[in-house]
Short mmCIF file of C-alpha atoms and ligand atoms in Angstrom, two decimals:
data_model
loop_
_atom_site.label_atom_id
_atom_site.label_comp_id
_atom_site.label_asym_id
_atom_site.label_seq_id
_atom_site.Cartn_x
_atom_site.Cartn_y
_atom_site.Cartn_z
CA MET A 1 0.31 -0.59 -0.06
CA SER A 2 2.62 2.58 1.21
CA GLN A 3 4.02 2.23 -3.12
CA LEU A 4 0.95 3.51 -4.05
CA GLN A 5 0.86 7.15 -4.94
CA ARG A 6 -1.34 9.81 -3.40
CA LEU A 7 -4.19 12.40 -5.29
CA THR A 8 -6.42 14.96 -3.40
CA ILE A 9 -9.74 15.22 -4.19
CA THR A 10 -13.11 17.40 -2.98
CA SER A 11 -15.51 15.80 -1.51
CA SER A 12 -17.61 16.62 -4.47
CA GLN A 13 -16.06 14.26 -6.78
CA LEU A 14 -17.36 11.47 -4.57
CA GLN A 15 -20.53 9.80 -6.20
CA GLU A 16 -22.28 6.83 -5.57
CA ASN A 17 -23.16 5.43 -8.87
CA ASN A 18 -25.72 1.37 -8.85
CA HIS A 19 -24.73 1.07 -4.73
CA GLN A 20 -20.99 1.48 -6.37
CA LEU A 21 -18.46 4.98 -4.84
CA GLU A 22 -16.45 6.30 -7.78
CA ILE A 23 -14.39 9.38 -8.72
CA ILE A 24 -14.84 11.59 -10.96
CA LEU A 25 -11.62 13.16 -12.06
CA THR A 26 -10.81 16.43 -13.35
CA THR A 27 -8.99 16.54 -16.09
CA GLN A 28 -5.60 18.00 -15.01
CA GLN A 29 -6.24 14.90 -12.68
CA GLN A 30 -6.04 12.58 -15.24
CA HIS A 31 -2.98 14.51 -17.10
CA TYR A 32 -1.62 13.46 -14.08
CA LEU A 33 -2.27 10.48 -13.01
CA PHE A 34 -2.27 8.89 -16.72
CA ARG A 35 0.70 11.67 -18.39
CA VAL A 36 2.91 12.85 -15.76
CA LEU A 37 2.73 9.31 -12.93
CA ARG A 38 2.39 6.98 -16.37
CA LEU A 39 -0.47 5.21 -14.76
CA ALA A 40 -2.44 3.10 -16.95
CA ASN A 41 -6.01 1.52 -16.64
CA ASN A 42 -6.83 -0.67 -13.64
CA ASP A 43 -3.68 0.58 -11.60
CA LYS A 44 -4.31 1.64 -8.51
CA PHE A 45 -3.72 4.21 -6.13
CA ILE A 46 -4.83 6.23 -3.14
CA ALA A 47 -7.66 9.12 -3.19
CA MET A 48 -7.53 11.41 -0.18
CA ASP A 49 -9.91 13.58 0.77
CA GLY A 50 -7.28 16.06 2.88
CA GLN A 51 -10.01 15.93 5.81
CA GLY A 52 -8.91 12.19 6.83
CA LYS A 53 -10.58 10.12 4.86
CA CYS A 54 -8.35 7.96 2.28
CA TRP A 55 -9.74 5.65 -0.21
CA LEU A 56 -7.70 2.75 -2.23
CA THR A 57 -8.73 3.66 -5.57
CA GLN A 58 -8.96 1.71 -9.16
CA LEU A 59 -8.33 3.58 -12.55
CA ASN A 60 -11.46 2.56 -15.15
CA GLY A 61 -10.69 0.29 -17.45
CA ILE A 62 -13.28 2.21 -19.52
CA TYR A 63 -13.37 5.49 -18.60
CA GLN A 64 -10.69 7.67 -18.20
CA ASP A 65 -12.52 10.76 -15.74
CA LYS A 66 -13.41 7.89 -13.70
CA CYS A 67 -12.18 5.49 -10.91
CA GLN A 68 -13.66 3.39 -8.75
CA VAL A 69 -13.06 3.14 -4.73
CA LEU A 70 -12.11 -0.36 -3.74
CA GLU A 71 -12.00 0.20 -0.18
CA LEU A 72 -11.95 2.84 2.64
CA LEU A 73 -8.41 2.55 4.29
CA ASP A 74 -7.33 3.22 7.62
CA VAL A 75 -4.53 5.14 7.97
CA LYS A 76 -3.05 6.41 11.31
CA THR A 77 -0.70 9.34 10.37
CA GLU A 78 -2.19 12.47 12.26
CA LEU A 79 -0.48 13.99 15.34
CA PRO A 80 -3.59 13.53 17.95
CA ILE A 81 -3.83 17.23 18.36
CA SER A 82 -4.17 20.34 15.97
CA VAL A 83 -1.83 22.92 15.82
CA THR A 84 -2.19 25.98 14.61
CA LEU A 85 0.93 28.11 13.14
CA MET A 86 0.68 31.74 13.23
CA LEU A 87 3.39 32.57 11.01
CA ALA A 88 4.62 36.12 10.40
CA LEU A 89 5.59 36.46 6.55
CA PRO A 90 9.17 36.36 5.83
CA LYS A 91 10.47 37.44 2.60
CA GLY A 92 10.78 36.42 -0.76
CA ASN A 93 10.23 32.93 -1.21
CA ALA A 94 10.76 30.92 2.18
CA PHE A 95 7.50 30.75 3.31
CA ASP A 96 6.95 28.35 0.68
CA ASP A 97 9.36 26.08 2.35
CA VAL A 98 7.70 26.63 5.61
CA VAL A 99 4.67 25.53 4.31
CA ARG A 100 6.15 22.15 2.78
CA TYR A 101 8.20 21.05 5.53
CA CYS A 102 5.73 21.90 8.13
CA THR A 103 2.84 19.80 6.54
CA GLU A 104 5.33 16.99 6.61
CA LEU A 105 5.59 17.54 9.56
CA GLY A 106 2.20 17.22 11.50
CA VAL A 107 0.66 21.22 11.32
CA THR A 108 -3.44 21.74 10.73
CA CYS A 109 -3.42 24.66 10.55
CA ILE A 110 -0.58 27.88 8.99
CA ALA A 111 -2.03 31.82 9.78
CA PRO A 112 -0.33 34.28 7.82
CA ILE A 113 0.26 37.47 9.43
CA LEU A 114 1.36 40.90 8.44
CA SER A 115 3.00 42.18 11.29
CA ASP A 116 4.41 45.39 12.34
CA ARG A 117 7.82 44.07 10.95
CA THR A 118 6.34 42.43 7.53
CA LEU A 119 8.03 43.18 4.70
CA LEU A 120 6.05 41.23 2.24
CA ASN A 121 2.55 41.61 0.92
CA PRO A 122 1.51 38.52 -0.74
CA SER A 123 -0.04 38.54 -4.20
CA SER A 124 -4.10 36.95 -4.11
CA GLN A 125 -1.91 33.73 -5.85
CA LYS A 126 0.29 33.27 -3.29
CA LEU A 127 -2.45 31.32 -0.91
CA GLN A 128 -3.28 29.00 -3.51
CA ARG A 129 0.04 28.34 -4.63
CA TRP A 130 0.67 27.24 -0.76
CA GLN A 131 -2.31 25.83 -0.46
CA ARG A 132 -1.29 23.46 -3.42
CA ILE A 133 2.34 22.94 -1.96
CA ALA A 134 0.26 21.90 1.40
CA SER A 135 -1.28 18.86 -0.88
CA GLU A 136 1.65 17.82 -2.29
CA ALA A 137 3.52 17.50 0.36
CA ALA A 138 0.72 15.96 2.16
CA GLU A 139 -0.21 13.37 -0.04
CA GLN A 140 4.54 13.00 0.14
CA SER A 141 4.45 12.75 3.40
CA GLU A 142 1.53 9.90 3.36
CA ARG A 143 -0.91 12.34 5.85
CA THR A 144 -4.61 12.01 5.35
CA ILE A 145 -5.20 16.10 6.50
CA VAL A 146 -4.13 18.46 4.32
CA PRO A 147 -3.44 21.49 6.35
CA THR A 148 -5.57 24.77 5.64
CA ILE A 149 -3.87 27.40 4.70
CA LEU A 150 -6.06 30.77 5.92
CA GLU A 151 -5.85 33.65 4.23
CA PRO A 152 -2.87 36.57 5.71
CA VAL A 153 -4.20 39.04 7.87
CA THR A 154 -2.52 41.57 10.29
CA PHE A 155 -0.92 40.33 13.47
CA ASN A 156 -4.54 43.00 15.68
CA THR A 157 -7.09 40.77 13.99
CA ALA A 158 -5.35 37.55 14.19
CA ILE A 159 -4.17 37.78 18.03
CA TYR A 160 -8.17 37.77 19.18
CA GLU A 161 -9.28 35.44 16.52
CA PHE A 162 -6.88 32.58 17.84
CA VAL A 163 -6.76 31.86 21.21
CA THR A 164 -6.39 28.64 22.88
CA ASN A 165 -5.43 27.40 26.49
CA HIS A 166 -2.72 26.86 25.00
CA SER A 167 -1.00 29.40 23.06
CA TYR A 168 2.57 30.75 23.01
CA ILE A 169 4.48 33.37 20.94
CA CYS A 170 7.95 32.92 20.77
CA GLU A 171 10.52 35.91 21.32
CA ALA A 172 13.94 35.75 20.66
CA ARG A 173 14.80 37.73 23.45
CA GLY A 174 14.46 37.58 27.41
CA ASP A 175 14.20 35.41 29.79
CA TYR A 176 11.66 32.82 28.96
CA SER A 177 11.02 29.47 29.44
CA HIS A 178 11.55 27.15 27.28
CA LEU A 179 8.79 25.51 24.88
CA LYS A 180 9.15 22.00 25.44
CA LYS A 181 8.28 22.94 28.98
CA PHE A 182 5.11 23.36 28.59
CA ILE A 183 4.11 20.80 26.23
CA ALA A 184 1.35 18.17 28.09
CA SER A 185 -0.60 16.04 27.25
CA ASN A 186 -3.82 16.84 27.95
CA SER A 187 -3.56 19.84 25.47
CA ASP A 188 -5.34 19.47 22.09
CA ASN A 189 -5.48 21.97 20.58
CA ILE A 190 -2.22 24.70 20.21
CA ILE A 191 -1.23 27.98 18.60
CA ILE A 192 1.93 28.93 17.97
CA ALA A 193 2.99 32.44 16.69
CA ILE A 194 6.42 33.23 15.28
CA GLY A 195 8.02 36.36 14.38
CA PRO A 196 9.34 37.62 10.90
CA GLU A 197 13.25 38.58 10.32
CA GLY A 198 13.06 41.49 12.30
CA GLY A 199 11.16 39.86 15.30
CA TRP A 200 7.89 41.31 16.81
CA SER A 201 7.78 44.29 18.25
CA GLU A 202 7.30 44.88 22.17
CA LYS A 203 3.99 46.10 21.44
CA GLU A 204 2.59 42.94 19.56
CA VAL A 205 3.87 40.37 22.47
CA ASN A 206 2.32 42.69 25.02
CA MET A 207 -0.61 42.21 22.93
CA ALA A 208 -0.40 38.27 22.39
CA ILE A 209 0.08 38.48 26.39
CA ASP A 210 -2.82 40.26 27.14
CA GLN A 211 -4.95 38.36 25.15
CA GLY A 212 -3.86 35.38 26.45
CA PHE A 213 -0.43 33.68 24.57
CA LYS A 214 2.19 32.34 26.85
CA PRO A 215 5.76 34.27 26.11
CA VAL A 216 8.37 31.39 25.29
CA SER A 217 11.81 30.95 24.22
CA LEU A 218 12.92 28.26 21.62
CA GLY A 219 16.28 27.16 23.17
CA SER A 220 19.60 29.57 23.13
CA ARG A 221 20.32 30.64 19.67
CA ILE A 222 18.72 32.82 17.97
CA LEU A 223 16.47 31.04 14.59
CA ARG A 224 15.96 32.42 11.18
CA ALA A 225 12.36 33.01 10.62
CA VAL A 226 12.31 29.80 8.12
CA THR A 227 14.06 27.36 10.72
CA ALA A 228 11.54 28.73 13.99
CA PRO A 229 8.53 27.10 12.89
CA ILE A 230 9.82 24.11 11.76
CA PHE A 231 11.67 23.73 15.10
CA ALA A 232 8.68 23.90 17.17
CA MET A 233 6.68 21.45 15.14
CA SER A 234 9.20 19.31 15.85
CA LEU A 235 9.27 19.61 18.76
CA LEU A 236 5.42 18.66 18.81
CA ALA A 237 5.92 15.39 16.59
CA ALA A 238 8.34 14.13 18.49
CA HIS A 239 6.22 14.35 21.81
CA TYR A 240 2.51 13.61 20.23
CA ASP A 241 4.09 10.84 17.94
CA SER A 242 2.52 7.39 19.27
CA HIS A 243 5.60 5.28 17.65
N1 LIG B 1 15.88 40.18 14.93
C1 LIG B 1 15.00 38.91 15.88
C2 LIG B 1 16.42 39.81 17.22
O1 LIG B 1 17.09 39.87 16.56
O2 LIG B 1 15.79 39.48 17.85
C3 LIG B 1 15.02 38.04 15.78
C4 LIG B 1 13.37 37.19 14.71
S1 LIG B 1 13.94 35.22 14.33
C5 LIG B 1 14.82 35.31 12.71
C6 LIG B 1 12.05 35.15 13.54
C7 LIG B 1 10.96 35.62 14.95
O3 LIG B 1 11.69 33.38 15.29
C8 LIG B 1 11.22 35.34 16.31
O4 LIG B 1 10.32 36.81 16.34
C9 LIG B 1 10.37 34.99 17.11
O5 LIG B 1 9.26 34.30 16.89
C10 LIG B 1 11.54 33.11 16.55
N2 LIG B 1 12.23 32.72 17.29
C11 LIG B 1 13.83 32.79 16.40
N3 LIG B 1 14.52 32.28 17.45
C12 LIG B 1 14.29 32.09 18.75
C13 LIG B 1 14.41 32.02 20.14
N4 LIG B 1 15.73 31.34 20.30
N5 LIG B 1 13.38 31.56 21.12
C14 LIG B 1 12.16 31.97 20.93
N6 LIG B 1 11.87 32.19 19.30
C15 LIG B 1 12.77 32.16 18.68
#
């Protein structure tokens, strides 16, 4: 099963035909399966809805735009917690890598943040690009959930929207306890905020603390804005992965 190719579909592509579940493939997906992956009729692949469900699926011998669902698969590759990363957008295309690697590590949701020191104002195509990168990384890492990438919002908006009992703001300077000390087995919904190259402003850190975020350290070294979320996700994955 592990060798089979994976493809993300939307739930609207699933339909029942004579008590048999089938998937209607888009033209782009047919091109990908038949031309790029060079699969042939009757070959099998794994279709995933990106929301936790995966099916063993077989390409149809007659119609290239339909494939047959053979069975629902029981895939357990997700972390047992939900992790939202609030990430101030770094410069250039660095966010592409953050989305890719944090998806592999199990992130549930990424909220791109426009902070006081954010230098980038992303174009509208960027969101689609990040969502596509998240889909591909989820397929590659055999996840069943494709993380949601939210529309970029200002820090001031995000700080009121994203709060749980386990919300943390990573601050590179200051005498704060390490994030690892707060990782507890009773948390199911964690939010972690990470600043841009220039760091969070003092005003932002204070606002976050007022909203219930705990300021935390990620260790003695100053990590790049790209490295910090990958490190935080690695810590969480190492703690919560069940095997
Ligand atoms: N220019 C900032 C400075 O010199 O203080 C450093 C910013 S750092 C490159 C980018 C972000 O990564 C920070 O805002 C913080 O959220 C996170 N970060 C990096 N290293 C960290 C550390 N050791 N502890 C906590 N957060 C860290």
